[in-house]
Coordinates of C-alpha atoms and ligand atoms in Angstrom, one line a residue:
M91 CA 68.9 -31.9 -47.0
I92 CA 65.4 -31.3 -47.8
T93 CA 63.0 -34.1 -47.6
T94 CA 59.3 -34.0 -49.3
V95 CA 57.4 -35.8 -47.0
P96 CA 54.1 -37.2 -48.2
T97 CA 51.0 -36.7 -45.9
Q98 CA 47.0 -36.7 -45.9
P99 CA 44.7 -33.9 -45.0
I100 CA 43.5 -34.2 -41.3
A101 CA 39.9 -33.1 -40.6
G102 CA 39.5 -30.1 -38.4
Q103 CA 42.4 -27.9 -39.1
K104 CA 40.2 -24.6 -38.8
P105 CA 41.5 -21.8 -37.0
G106 CA 39.2 -20.3 -34.5
T107 CA 38.8 -16.9 -32.8
S108 CA 42.7 -16.7 -32.6
G109 CA 44.3 -19.3 -34.2
L110 CA 44.4 -23.3 -34.5
R111 CA 44.1 -24.8 -31.0
K112 CA 43.8 -28.4 -30.3
K113 CA 44.7 -30.7 -27.5
T114 CA 48.2 -31.1 -26.8
P115 CA 48.0 -35.1 -27.9
V116 CA 46.3 -33.8 -31.4
F117 CA 48.8 -31.5 -32.0
I118 CA 51.7 -34.0 -30.9
G119 CA 49.9 -36.5 -33.4
R120 CA 51.5 -37.7 -36.7
H121 CA 51.8 -34.9 -39.4
Y122 CA 49.5 -32.6 -37.3
L123 CA 51.9 -29.6 -37.0
E124 CA 53.2 -30.2 -40.0
N125 CA 50.3 -30.2 -42.2
F126 CA 49.4 -27.0 -40.7
T127 CA 52.7 -25.3 -40.7
Q128 CA 53.0 -26.3 -44.4
A129 CA 49.7 -24.8 -44.9
I130 CA 50.7 -21.6 -43.4
F131 CA 53.7 -21.3 -45.8
D132 CA 51.6 -22.4 -49.0
V133 CA 49.4 -19.8 -48.2
V134 CA 51.9 -16.9 -47.3
G135 CA 54.9 -17.8 -49.2
A136 CA 58.2 -18.7 -47.4
K137 CA 60.9 -18.4 -50.0
G138 CA 63.5 -15.6 -49.4
K139 CA 61.3 -14.4 -46.4
T140 CA 61.8 -13.4 -42.7
F141 CA 59.4 -14.3 -40.1
V142 CA 59.3 -14.2 -36.2
L143 CA 58.7 -17.4 -34.3
G144 CA 57.8 -17.6 -30.6
G145 CA 55.7 -18.9 -27.9
D146 CA 54.1 -18.7 -24.5
G147 CA 56.4 -21.4 -23.4
R148 CA 53.7 -24.1 -22.6
Y149 CA 54.6 -28.1 -23.1
F150 CA 55.7 -28.9 -26.6
N151 CA 56.5 -25.2 -27.2
D152 CA 60.3 -26.3 -27.6
R153 CA 59.7 -29.2 -29.7
A154 CA 56.9 -27.5 -32.2
A155 CA 59.8 -24.7 -32.5
Q156 CA 62.1 -27.0 -33.9
V157 CA 59.7 -28.4 -36.4
I158 CA 58.8 -25.1 -37.3
L159 CA 62.3 -23.6 -38.2
R160 CA 63.3 -27.0 -40.2
M161 CA 60.1 -26.6 -42.1
A162 CA 60.9 -23.1 -42.7
A163 CA 64.3 -23.5 -43.8
A164 CA 62.9 -26.4 -46.2
N165 CA 60.4 -23.7 -47.7
G166 CA 63.5 -21.8 -48.8
A167 CA 62.7 -18.9 -45.8
A168 CA 65.8 -16.4 -45.1
R169 CA 65.4 -15.9 -41.5
V170 CA 64.1 -16.5 -38.8
I171 CA 63.9 -14.5 -35.3
V172 CA 63.2 -16.6 -32.4
G173 CA 62.8 -15.7 -28.8
Q174 CA 65.2 -17.2 -26.5
G175 CA 64.0 -20.3 -25.6
A176 CA 61.4 -20.4 -28.4
N177 CA 59.4 -17.9 -25.6
L178 CA 57.7 -14.5 -26.6
S179 CA 55.0 -13.2 -25.3
T180 CA 51.8 -12.4 -27.7
P181 CA 52.2 -8.6 -27.8
A182 CA 56.2 -8.9 -28.0
A183 CA 56.0 -11.4 -30.9
S184 CA 53.7 -8.4 -32.7
H185 CA 56.3 -6.0 -31.9
L186 CA 59.4 -7.9 -33.1
I187 CA 57.1 -8.5 -36.3
R188 CA 56.7 -4.8 -36.9
L189 CA 60.3 -3.4 -35.6
N190 CA 61.8 -5.9 -38.0
K191 CA 59.5 -5.4 -40.6
T192 CA 59.3 -8.9 -41.1
D193 CA 57.0 -10.8 -43.3
G194 CA 55.1 -12.1 -40.3
G195 CA 55.2 -14.7 -37.8
I196 CA 54.4 -17.8 -36.5
I197 CA 53.0 -17.6 -32.6
M198 CA 52.7 -21.0 -30.5
S199 CA 50.1 -20.4 -28.0
A200 CA 46.7 -21.6 -26.4
S201 CA 46.6 -18.5 -24.6
H202 CA 44.3 -18.4 -21.3
N203 CA 43.9 -22.4 -21.9
P204 CA 45.9 -24.6 -19.7
G205 CA 48.8 -26.3 -20.6
G206 CA 50.3 -29.5 -20.7
P207 CA 50.6 -33.1 -22.1
E208 CA 46.9 -33.5 -21.6
E209 CA 45.8 -30.0 -21.8
D210 CA 45.8 -27.4 -24.7
F211 CA 48.3 -26.3 -27.8
G212 CA 47.8 -23.7 -30.7
V213 CA 49.5 -22.1 -33.6
K214 CA 48.8 -18.8 -35.2
F215 CA 50.0 -16.7 -37.8
N216 CA 50.6 -13.0 -37.4
M217 CA 50.7 -11.0 -40.9
P218 CA 53.6 -8.4 -41.5
N219 CA 51.5 -5.5 -39.4
G220 CA 51.8 -7.8 -36.3
G221 CA 48.1 -8.2 -36.4
P222 CA 46.8 -11.9 -36.4
A223 CA 45.7 -13.3 -39.9
P224 CA 42.5 -11.9 -41.1
E225 CA 39.3 -14.6 -41.9
S226 CA 40.5 -14.5 -45.6
V227 CA 43.9 -15.6 -44.6
T228 CA 43.0 -18.4 -42.1
E229 CA 40.2 -19.6 -44.4
A230 CA 42.8 -20.1 -47.3
M231 CA 45.2 -21.6 -44.7
F232 CA 42.4 -24.4 -43.4
R233 CA 41.2 -24.9 -47.2
R234 CA 44.8 -25.7 -47.8
T235 CA 44.8 -28.3 -44.8
E236 CA 42.0 -30.2 -46.7
E237 CA 43.9 -30.9 -49.7
I238 CA 47.6 -31.4 -48.3
T239 CA 49.7 -34.1 -50.1
E240 CA 53.1 -33.2 -48.8
Y241 CA 55.3 -31.1 -46.7
Q242 CA 59.1 -30.1 -46.9
M243 CA 61.3 -30.7 -44.1
L244 CA 65.1 -29.9 -43.5
E245 CA 66.9 -33.2 -42.0
A246 CA 69.3 -31.2 -39.1
Q247 CA 70.2 -31.3 -36.0
D248 CA 68.3 -28.9 -33.2
V249 CA 69.0 -25.1 -33.3
D250 CA 70.1 -24.3 -29.9
L251 CA 67.5 -22.0 -28.8
A252 CA 69.0 -21.7 -25.1
T253 CA 71.6 -18.9 -26.7
V254 CA 71.4 -15.7 -27.8
G255 CA 73.0 -14.9 -31.2
R256 CA 73.1 -15.7 -34.9
Q257 CA 73.2 -19.4 -36.3
T258 CA 72.4 -21.2 -39.8
L259 CA 70.1 -23.8 -40.3
G260 CA 70.8 -25.1 -43.9
G261 CA 70.7 -22.0 -45.5
M262 CA 68.3 -19.9 -43.2
I263 CA 69.9 -17.5 -40.9
V264 CA 68.1 -18.0 -37.0
D265 CA 68.2 -15.2 -35.2
V266 CA 67.9 -16.0 -31.4
V267 CA 67.2 -12.9 -29.7
D268 CA 66.3 -11.7 -25.9
P269 CA 62.5 -12.0 -25.6
V270 CA 62.1 -8.8 -23.4
S271 CA 64.5 -6.2 -24.4
D272 CA 62.9 -4.5 -27.1
Y273 CA 59.4 -4.8 -25.7
A274 CA 60.6 -3.1 -22.7
A275 CA 62.0 -0.5 -24.7
L276 CA 59.2 0.4 -26.5
M277 CA 57.2 0.6 -22.8
E278 CA 59.6 3.4 -22.1
T279 CA 58.6 5.3 -25.1
L280 CA 54.7 5.0 -24.2
F281 CA 54.9 5.8 -20.5
D282 CA 56.5 8.1 -18.0
F283 CA 59.3 6.0 -16.5
P284 CA 60.6 8.3 -14.1
A285 CA 57.2 9.6 -12.8
L286 CA 56.6 5.5 -12.6
R287 CA 60.2 5.1 -10.2
A288 CA 58.9 7.9 -8.3
L289 CA 55.5 6.3 -7.4
F290 CA 57.0 3.0 -6.5
A291 CA 60.1 4.9 -4.5
G292 CA 57.1 6.9 -2.8
G293 CA 55.9 3.6 -1.3
F294 CA 53.4 2.1 -3.8
R295 CA 52.9 -1.2 -3.7
M296 CA 51.7 -3.5 -6.0
R297 CA 51.2 -7.3 -6.6
M298 CA 51.7 -8.7 -10.5
D299 CA 50.2 -12.5 -10.6
A300 CA 52.0 -13.9 -13.8
M301 CA 50.1 -17.1 -12.9
C302 CA 53.5 -19.1 -14.1
A303 CA 53.5 -18.2 -17.8
V304 CA 54.9 -15.9 -20.1
T305 CA 54.8 -12.5 -18.8
G306 CA 57.0 -13.4 -15.8
P307 CA 60.2 -12.0 -17.4
Y308 CA 58.7 -9.0 -18.6
A309 CA 57.0 -7.9 -15.6
V310 CA 60.1 -8.4 -13.4
E311 CA 62.4 -7.0 -15.9
I312 CA 59.9 -4.0 -16.3
L313 CA 58.2 -3.5 -12.8
E314 CA 61.1 -4.7 -10.6
N315 CA 64.3 -4.1 -12.4
R316 CA 63.5 -0.7 -14.4
L317 CA 61.1 0.8 -12.1
G318 CA 61.8 -0.3 -8.8
A319 CA 58.8 -2.2 -7.5
A320 CA 59.6 -4.4 -4.6
Q321 CA 61.6 -7.4 -5.3
G322 CA 58.8 -10.1 -4.8
T323 CA 56.3 -7.9 -6.6
V324 CA 56.1 -10.5 -9.3
T325 CA 54.4 -13.7 -7.9
H326 CA 54.3 -17.0 -10.0
A327 CA 56.9 -15.2 -12.0
T328 CA 58.9 -18.3 -13.7
P329 CA 57.0 -19.3 -17.1
L330 CA 56.2 -23.4 -16.2
P331 CA 55.4 -25.8 -19.4
D332 CA 52.3 -26.4 -17.4
F333 CA 52.0 -23.0 -15.9
G334 CA 52.5 -24.9 -12.6
G335 CA 48.9 -26.2 -12.8
M336 CA 47.3 -22.7 -12.8
H337 CA 44.8 -22.0 -15.4
P338 CA 46.4 -18.7 -16.7
D339 CA 43.2 -17.0 -17.2
P340 CA 43.6 -13.7 -15.4
N341 CA 39.6 -13.3 -14.0
P342 CA 38.6 -13.4 -10.5
T343 CA 38.0 -17.3 -10.8
W344 CA 41.2 -18.3 -11.8
A345 CA 43.3 -15.4 -10.3
H346 CA 41.7 -15.8 -7.0
E347 CA 45.1 -15.7 -5.0
L348 CA 45.2 -12.2 -6.5
M349 CA 41.9 -11.7 -5.5
A350 CA 41.8 -12.7 -1.9
E351 CA 45.1 -10.5 -1.3
M352 CA 43.6 -7.5 -3.1
M353 CA 40.2 -7.7 -1.1
G354 CA 42.1 -8.5 1.9
P355 CA 43.3 -6.5 4.9
D356 CA 46.9 -5.8 4.1
A357 CA 46.0 -5.3 0.0
P358 CA 48.5 -3.1 -1.8
D359 CA 47.7 -0.4 -3.9
F360 CA 47.1 -2.5 -6.8
G361 CA 47.3 -5.6 -8.2
A362 CA 47.2 -7.0 -11.9
A363 CA 47.4 -10.5 -13.6
S364 CA 48.2 -11.5 -17.2
D365 CA 47.3 -15.0 -19.1
G366 CA 49.3 -17.5 -20.8
D367 CA 50.7 -15.8 -23.5
G368 CA 50.5 -12.1 -22.1
D369 CA 48.0 -10.6 -24.2
R370 CA 45.2 -10.3 -21.3
N371 CA 45.2 -8.1 -18.0
M372 CA 42.9 -8.2 -15.0
V373 CA 43.7 -4.7 -13.2
V374 CA 42.3 -4.9 -9.5
G375 CA 42.4 -2.0 -6.7
R376 CA 42.4 -2.2 -3.2
G377 CA 39.1 -3.7 -2.1
I378 CA 37.7 -3.1 -5.9
Y379 CA 37.9 -5.3 -9.0
V380 CA 37.9 -3.4 -12.1
S381 CA 35.8 -5.2 -15.3
P382 CA 37.4 -5.3 -18.4
S383 CA 34.9 -2.9 -20.1
D384 CA 35.3 -0.5 -17.4
S385 CA 39.0 -0.4 -17.7
L386 CA 39.1 0.4 -21.2
A387 CA 36.8 3.5 -20.8
V388 CA 38.9 4.5 -17.8
L389 CA 42.1 4.0 -20.0
A390 CA 40.2 5.8 -23.0
A391 CA 39.2 8.9 -20.5
N392 CA 43.1 9.2 -18.8
A393 CA 45.0 7.9 -21.8
H394 CA 46.2 11.2 -22.9
L395 CA 48.2 11.4 -19.2
A396 CA 50.8 9.0 -20.2
P397 CA 53.6 10.7 -22.7
G398 CA 52.5 8.3 -26.0
Y399 CA 48.7 9.1 -25.9
A400 CA 49.4 12.9 -24.8
R401 CA 48.3 14.0 -28.3
G402 CA 44.9 12.4 -28.0
L403 CA 43.1 9.5 -29.3
A404 CA 42.2 9.1 -32.7
G405 CA 39.0 6.9 -31.7
V406 CA 38.3 3.9 -29.7
A407 CA 37.1 0.3 -30.6
R408 CA 35.6 -2.3 -28.6
S409 CA 34.2 -6.1 -29.4
M410 CA 30.5 -6.4 -29.8
P411 CA 29.9 -8.1 -26.6
T412 CA 31.9 -5.5 -24.6
S413 CA 30.1 -3.0 -22.5
A414 CA 29.1 0.2 -24.0
A415 CA 31.4 2.2 -21.4
A416 CA 33.8 3.0 -23.8
D417 CA 31.9 4.7 -26.1
R418 CA 30.5 7.4 -23.8
V419 CA 33.8 8.1 -23.2
A420 CA 34.2 8.4 -27.1
D421 CA 31.2 10.8 -27.3
A422 CA 32.3 12.8 -24.6
L423 CA 35.9 13.6 -26.4
G424 CA 34.2 13.7 -29.7
I425 CA 36.1 11.0 -31.1
A426 CA 35.3 8.1 -33.2
K427 CA 33.9 4.6 -32.0
F428 CA 33.7 1.5 -33.7
E429 CA 32.0 -2.0 -32.6
T430 CA 33.7 -5.0 -34.2
P431 CA 33.6 -9.0 -34.0
T432 CA 35.0 -11.0 -31.2
G433 CA 38.9 -11.4 -31.7
W434 CA 41.7 -9.1 -32.0
K435 CA 41.9 -9.8 -35.7
F436 CA 39.4 -7.2 -36.4
F437 CA 40.8 -4.2 -34.9
G438 CA 43.9 -4.7 -37.4
N439 CA 42.7 -2.6 -40.4
L440 CA 41.3 0.3 -38.0
L441 CA 44.7 0.4 -36.2
D442 CA 46.7 0.3 -39.5
D443 CA 44.1 3.0 -40.9
G444 CA 44.8 5.2 -37.9
K445 CA 40.8 5.1 -37.2
V446 CA 41.6 4.2 -33.7
T447 CA 44.3 4.4 -31.0
L448 CA 43.0 2.2 -28.6
C449 CA 41.0 -0.8 -28.5
G450 CA 39.5 -3.3 -26.2
E451 CA 37.8 -6.5 -25.4
E452 CA 35.2 -7.6 -22.2
S453 CA 37.6 -10.6 -22.3
F454 CA 40.7 -9.0 -20.5
G455 CA 42.0 -7.6 -23.5
T456 CA 43.2 -4.0 -23.9
G457 CA 46.0 -2.6 -26.3
S458 CA 46.8 0.2 -28.3
D459 CA 48.0 1.2 -32.0
H460 CA 52.1 0.2 -30.5
V461 CA 51.4 -3.2 -31.3
R462 CA 48.9 -5.4 -33.7
E463 CA 47.9 -7.5 -30.8
K464 CA 46.0 -7.0 -27.2
D465 CA 48.7 -6.4 -24.5
G466 CA 48.4 -7.4 -21.0
L467 CA 51.3 -5.5 -19.3
W468 CA 51.0 -2.2 -21.7
A469 CA 47.7 -2.2 -19.8
I470 CA 48.6 -2.4 -16.6
L471 CA 51.7 0.3 -17.5
L472 CA 48.9 2.7 -18.7
W473 CA 46.9 2.2 -15.6
L474 CA 50.1 2.6 -13.2
N475 CA 50.8 5.9 -15.5
I476 CA 47.5 7.1 -14.6
L477 CA 47.6 6.4 -10.9
A478 CA 50.7 8.5 -10.8
V479 CA 49.5 11.7 -12.4
R480 CA 46.0 11.6 -10.5
K481 CA 47.4 10.8 -7.3
Q482 CA 44.1 8.8 -6.4
S483 CA 42.9 5.3 -5.4
V484 CA 41.5 3.1 -7.9
A485 CA 38.2 2.9 -6.3
D486 CA 38.2 6.5 -6.4
I487 CA 39.0 7.0 -10.2
L488 CA 36.3 4.6 -10.6
A489 CA 33.9 6.4 -8.5
E490 CA 34.5 9.7 -10.6
H491 CA 34.3 8.0 -13.6
W492 CA 30.8 6.4 -13.0
A493 CA 29.8 9.9 -11.6
K494 CA 30.4 11.4 -14.8
Y495 CA 29.2 9.1 -17.5
G496 CA 27.2 6.6 -15.6
R497 CA 27.9 2.8 -14.9
N498 CA 27.2 0.2 -17.5
Y499 CA 26.7 -2.8 -15.3
Y500 CA 28.4 -5.7 -16.9
S501 CA 29.0 -9.3 -16.5
R502 CA 29.7 -12.6 -18.9
H503 CA 28.6 -15.7 -17.4
D504 CA 30.1 -18.7 -19.3
F505 CA 28.7 -22.2 -19.7
E506 CA 31.4 -24.8 -20.3
A507 CA 31.8 -28.2 -21.9
I508 CA 28.1 -28.4 -23.1
A509 CA 27.4 -30.9 -25.8
T510 CA 28.2 -29.4 -29.0
D511 CA 24.8 -30.3 -30.4
K512 CA 22.8 -28.9 -27.5
A513 CA 24.6 -25.3 -27.6
D514 CA 24.2 -25.6 -31.7
A515 CA 20.5 -26.4 -31.2
M516 CA 19.9 -23.7 -28.5
I517 CA 21.5 -20.8 -30.7
T518 CA 19.6 -22.1 -33.7
A519 CA 16.4 -22.1 -31.8
L520 CA 17.0 -18.5 -30.4
R521 CA 17.8 -17.3 -33.9
A522 CA 14.5 -18.2 -34.9
T523 CA 12.7 -16.5 -32.4
L524 CA 14.8 -12.8 -33.0
P525 CA 12.4 -11.5 -35.6
G526 CA 9.0 -11.8 -33.4
L527 CA 11.3 -10.2 -30.3
P528 CA 11.1 -6.4 -30.9
G529 CA 8.3 -4.8 -28.9
Q530 CA 7.8 -7.6 -26.5
Q531 CA 7.9 -7.0 -22.7
I532 CA 10.3 -9.1 -20.0
E533 CA 11.0 -8.5 -16.8
G534 CA 9.7 -4.9 -17.0
M535 CA 11.8 -4.3 -19.8
T536 CA 10.8 -3.8 -23.6
I537 CA 13.1 -5.3 -26.4
T538 CA 13.6 -2.7 -28.8
A539 CA 15.7 -4.7 -31.4
A540 CA 17.3 -8.5 -31.9
D541 CA 19.6 -9.6 -34.4
D542 CA 22.8 -11.8 -35.1
F543 CA 25.3 -9.3 -35.3
A544 CA 27.2 -8.7 -38.9
Y545 CA 30.3 -6.7 -39.3
T546 CA 31.6 -5.1 -42.5
D547 CA 34.9 -4.0 -42.0
P548 CA 34.6 -0.1 -42.6
V549 CA 38.6 -0.3 -44.6
D550 CA 38.4 -3.5 -46.8
G551 CA 34.7 -3.9 -46.9
S552 CA 34.8 -7.8 -45.8
V553 CA 31.9 -8.8 -44.1
S554 CA 31.9 -11.2 -41.2
A555 CA 28.3 -12.6 -40.4
K556 CA 26.5 -14.6 -37.5
Q557 CA 29.0 -13.1 -34.8
G558 CA 26.6 -13.1 -31.9
V559 CA 22.9 -12.9 -30.9
R560 CA 22.1 -9.5 -29.3
I561 CA 18.8 -8.5 -28.0
L562 CA 18.3 -4.7 -26.9
F563 CA 16.0 -3.2 -24.4
A564 CA 14.4 0.4 -24.1
D565 CA 16.4 1.1 -21.2
G566 CA 19.9 0.5 -22.6
S567 CA 20.0 -3.2 -21.2
R568 CA 21.6 -5.8 -23.3
I569 CA 22.0 -9.4 -23.7
V570 CA 24.6 -11.0 -26.0
M571 CA 24.7 -14.7 -26.6
R572 CA 27.6 -16.2 -28.6
L573 CA 29.5 -19.8 -28.6
S574 CA 33.3 -19.8 -27.8
G575 CA 36.0 -19.9 -30.8
T576 CA 38.7 -20.8 -28.4
G577 CA 37.8 -24.1 -26.9
T578 CA 39.0 -27.2 -27.6
E579 CA 36.3 -29.6 -25.9
G580 CA 32.6 -29.5 -26.3
A581 CA 30.9 -25.7 -26.6
T582 CA 31.1 -23.1 -24.3
L583 CA 28.4 -20.7 -24.4
R584 CA 29.2 -17.2 -23.4
V585 CA 26.1 -14.9 -22.2
Y586 CA 26.8 -11.2 -21.9
L587 CA 24.8 -9.0 -19.5
E588 CA 24.7 -5.3 -19.5
R589 CA 22.6 -2.9 -17.9
Y590 CA 23.3 1.2 -17.7
A591 CA 22.7 3.4 -14.7
A592 CA 23.1 6.9 -15.4
G593 CA 23.1 8.1 -11.9
P594 CA 24.0 9.8 -9.4
D595 CA 22.1 6.9 -7.2
G596 CA 22.6 3.4 -8.2
L597 CA 26.2 3.3 -8.7
D598 CA 27.4 1.0 -6.3
L599 CA 25.5 -2.1 -6.6
D600 CA 27.0 -5.7 -6.7
P601 CA 26.7 -6.0 -10.6
Q602 CA 25.0 -9.4 -10.1
E603 CA 22.2 -7.9 -8.2
A604 CA 21.9 -5.0 -10.8
L605 CA 21.9 -7.3 -13.6
A606 CA 19.0 -9.6 -12.1
P607 CA 16.2 -8.9 -14.4
V608 CA 18.6 -9.4 -17.3
I609 CA 20.1 -12.7 -16.5
R610 CA 16.2 -14.2 -16.0
A611 CA 15.3 -12.5 -19.1
A612 CA 18.5 -14.2 -20.6
H613 CA 18.1 -17.5 -19.5
S614 CA 14.0 -17.3 -20.5
L615 CA 14.6 -16.2 -24.1
A616 CA 17.2 -18.6 -24.8
R617 CA 15.3 -21.4 -22.9
L618 CA 18.6 -22.1 -21.4
T619 CA 18.3 -24.8 -19.2
E620 CA 15.7 -26.6 -21.4
F621 CA 18.2 -26.8 -24.1
T622 CA 21.4 -27.4 -22.0
G623 CA 20.5 -28.8 -19.0
R624 CA 22.4 -26.0 -17.0
D625 CA 20.9 -23.3 -14.6
A626 CA 24.0 -21.7 -13.2
P627 CA 27.2 -20.5 -15.0
D628 CA 30.6 -22.3 -14.7
V629 CA 32.5 -19.1 -14.6
V630 CA 31.2 -15.7 -13.7
T631 CA 33.4 -12.5 -14.8
Ligands
VG1_228 C1 38.1 -15.5 -26.4 C2 37.7 -14.2 -26.3 C3 38.0 -13.3 -27.6 C4 39.5 -13.0 -27.4 C5 39.7 -14.6 -27.8 C6 41.5 -14.9 -27.7 O1 37.5 -15.8 -27.5 O2 36.3 -14.1 -25.9 O3 37.4 -11.7 -26.6 O4 39.8 -12.1 -28.5 O5 39.4 -15.5 -26.5 O6 42.0 -14.3 -26.6 P1 36.2 -16.8 -27.6 O7 36.0 -17.2 -29.0 O8 36.5 -17.9 -27.0 O9 35.0 -15.7 -27.0 V1 43.6 -15.3 -26.2 O10 44.0 -14.0 -25.1 O11 42.6 -16.6 -25.8 O12 44.3 -15.0 -27.4
CO229 CO1 45.6 -14.6 -24.6

């Protein structure tokens, strides 16, 4: 029984950096999820196709899955592969899309944003390559939501998503699969599991904070069950619809329990955390935090120590606001390097085309060509593999890295929930000043270039403009400013700060101290307090 339900466009269904994210009550609102889902199927086509479906387990995930399944069946899809309980980490969903050669997948997630009846929800579409839909596709979906008049819905009972196995829904096959097993098998092909088992058997201690989000079952299976890490290594391991009230954003502010333990007297050898949907990671050594930009650089320099990357890397890509630490490694290795706009969708073509093997963002995202999403647990396993081979502490590995390449001091300052008009006014005013900046002196530094980053995809030639304001200095320092595209309330201003120290002296400063002149320059050039009323950031990473 397929019903054609009349509807009308709902304003604002425009996907941002990573899918459509809104407050949960908005998503639960009449026709909201249905309109967007129909727009997805109208753009990519559903008839006879196979999709993957899963989410990060947040509030409304289970209900949304039933709606999407009924709509997929009504739109003529042949088969949907669903993670048990409607759960799949984002990297696991990307893997299932590729493994089963499906026509794409729908991921229900608002990633690192809090979950719950009054918090955030999100939906995004991933392409047959396993990666987030590019801008041309998300734009088409948005346009479709602006003209939609009806959607297709199958009248049927709920599918049993608790039980692994095959069912039918109307004429469509629904395969409920274990969310972990295929992903864990992929990890076994990339990393030296016997060496990692030996590491843990030798007394290596680790803490993994899954933050009550989707990674828990993956981390328990891989770290504790397969690699023999002590029971209880993974904390907050049970995914909860409201993430237990945690803010599942793996940074020093929100993963403060992990940070306290790693900086404390009985710190284990290695600490890690992941986000709501399992694509982000934070890595911490005993007494030392690893900035995501440094993590990407260290992984690039050492990836060949893991079996999956023993042949070396084709190239490395980083998002523009990410520090240039990885570039220095690429140059030393003589491999290609790329600088893309923020968001994993921009890495897809480079990975598909074999131009790069590793990618990373300053926002705790690292990944490789094994899937088409960033992958938190993958990054943690690569670090473990490197630690197992090098038999050094995280602190020693970082110190050696900086001694060899110099150190890109780096920090991101987030100013959250600014009134959108104020944030827009500040960026507009800043843009207007850019042409006059080169040659000017500020805080004893000379500005050499200032622009609004535009990216031409080297594979398909598509152009993405206005991806962030950059101000570059003669000494290699840099300021980047952009507005977040994942928030659901007001505007979040991200200020990215970088300063290079070649060494051998001055490699051990506190990043905030090392960056102090750059921070002052950023505030002054953007007239940040004047426009926003803020003088201190809400979150510093
Ligand atoms: C943020 C990060 C960006 C990341 C995106 C999605 O976007 O800065 O690097 O790709 O989140 O990550 P924005 O537009 O808010 O700066 V996730 O783990 O939220 O899917
Ligand atoms: Co995420």
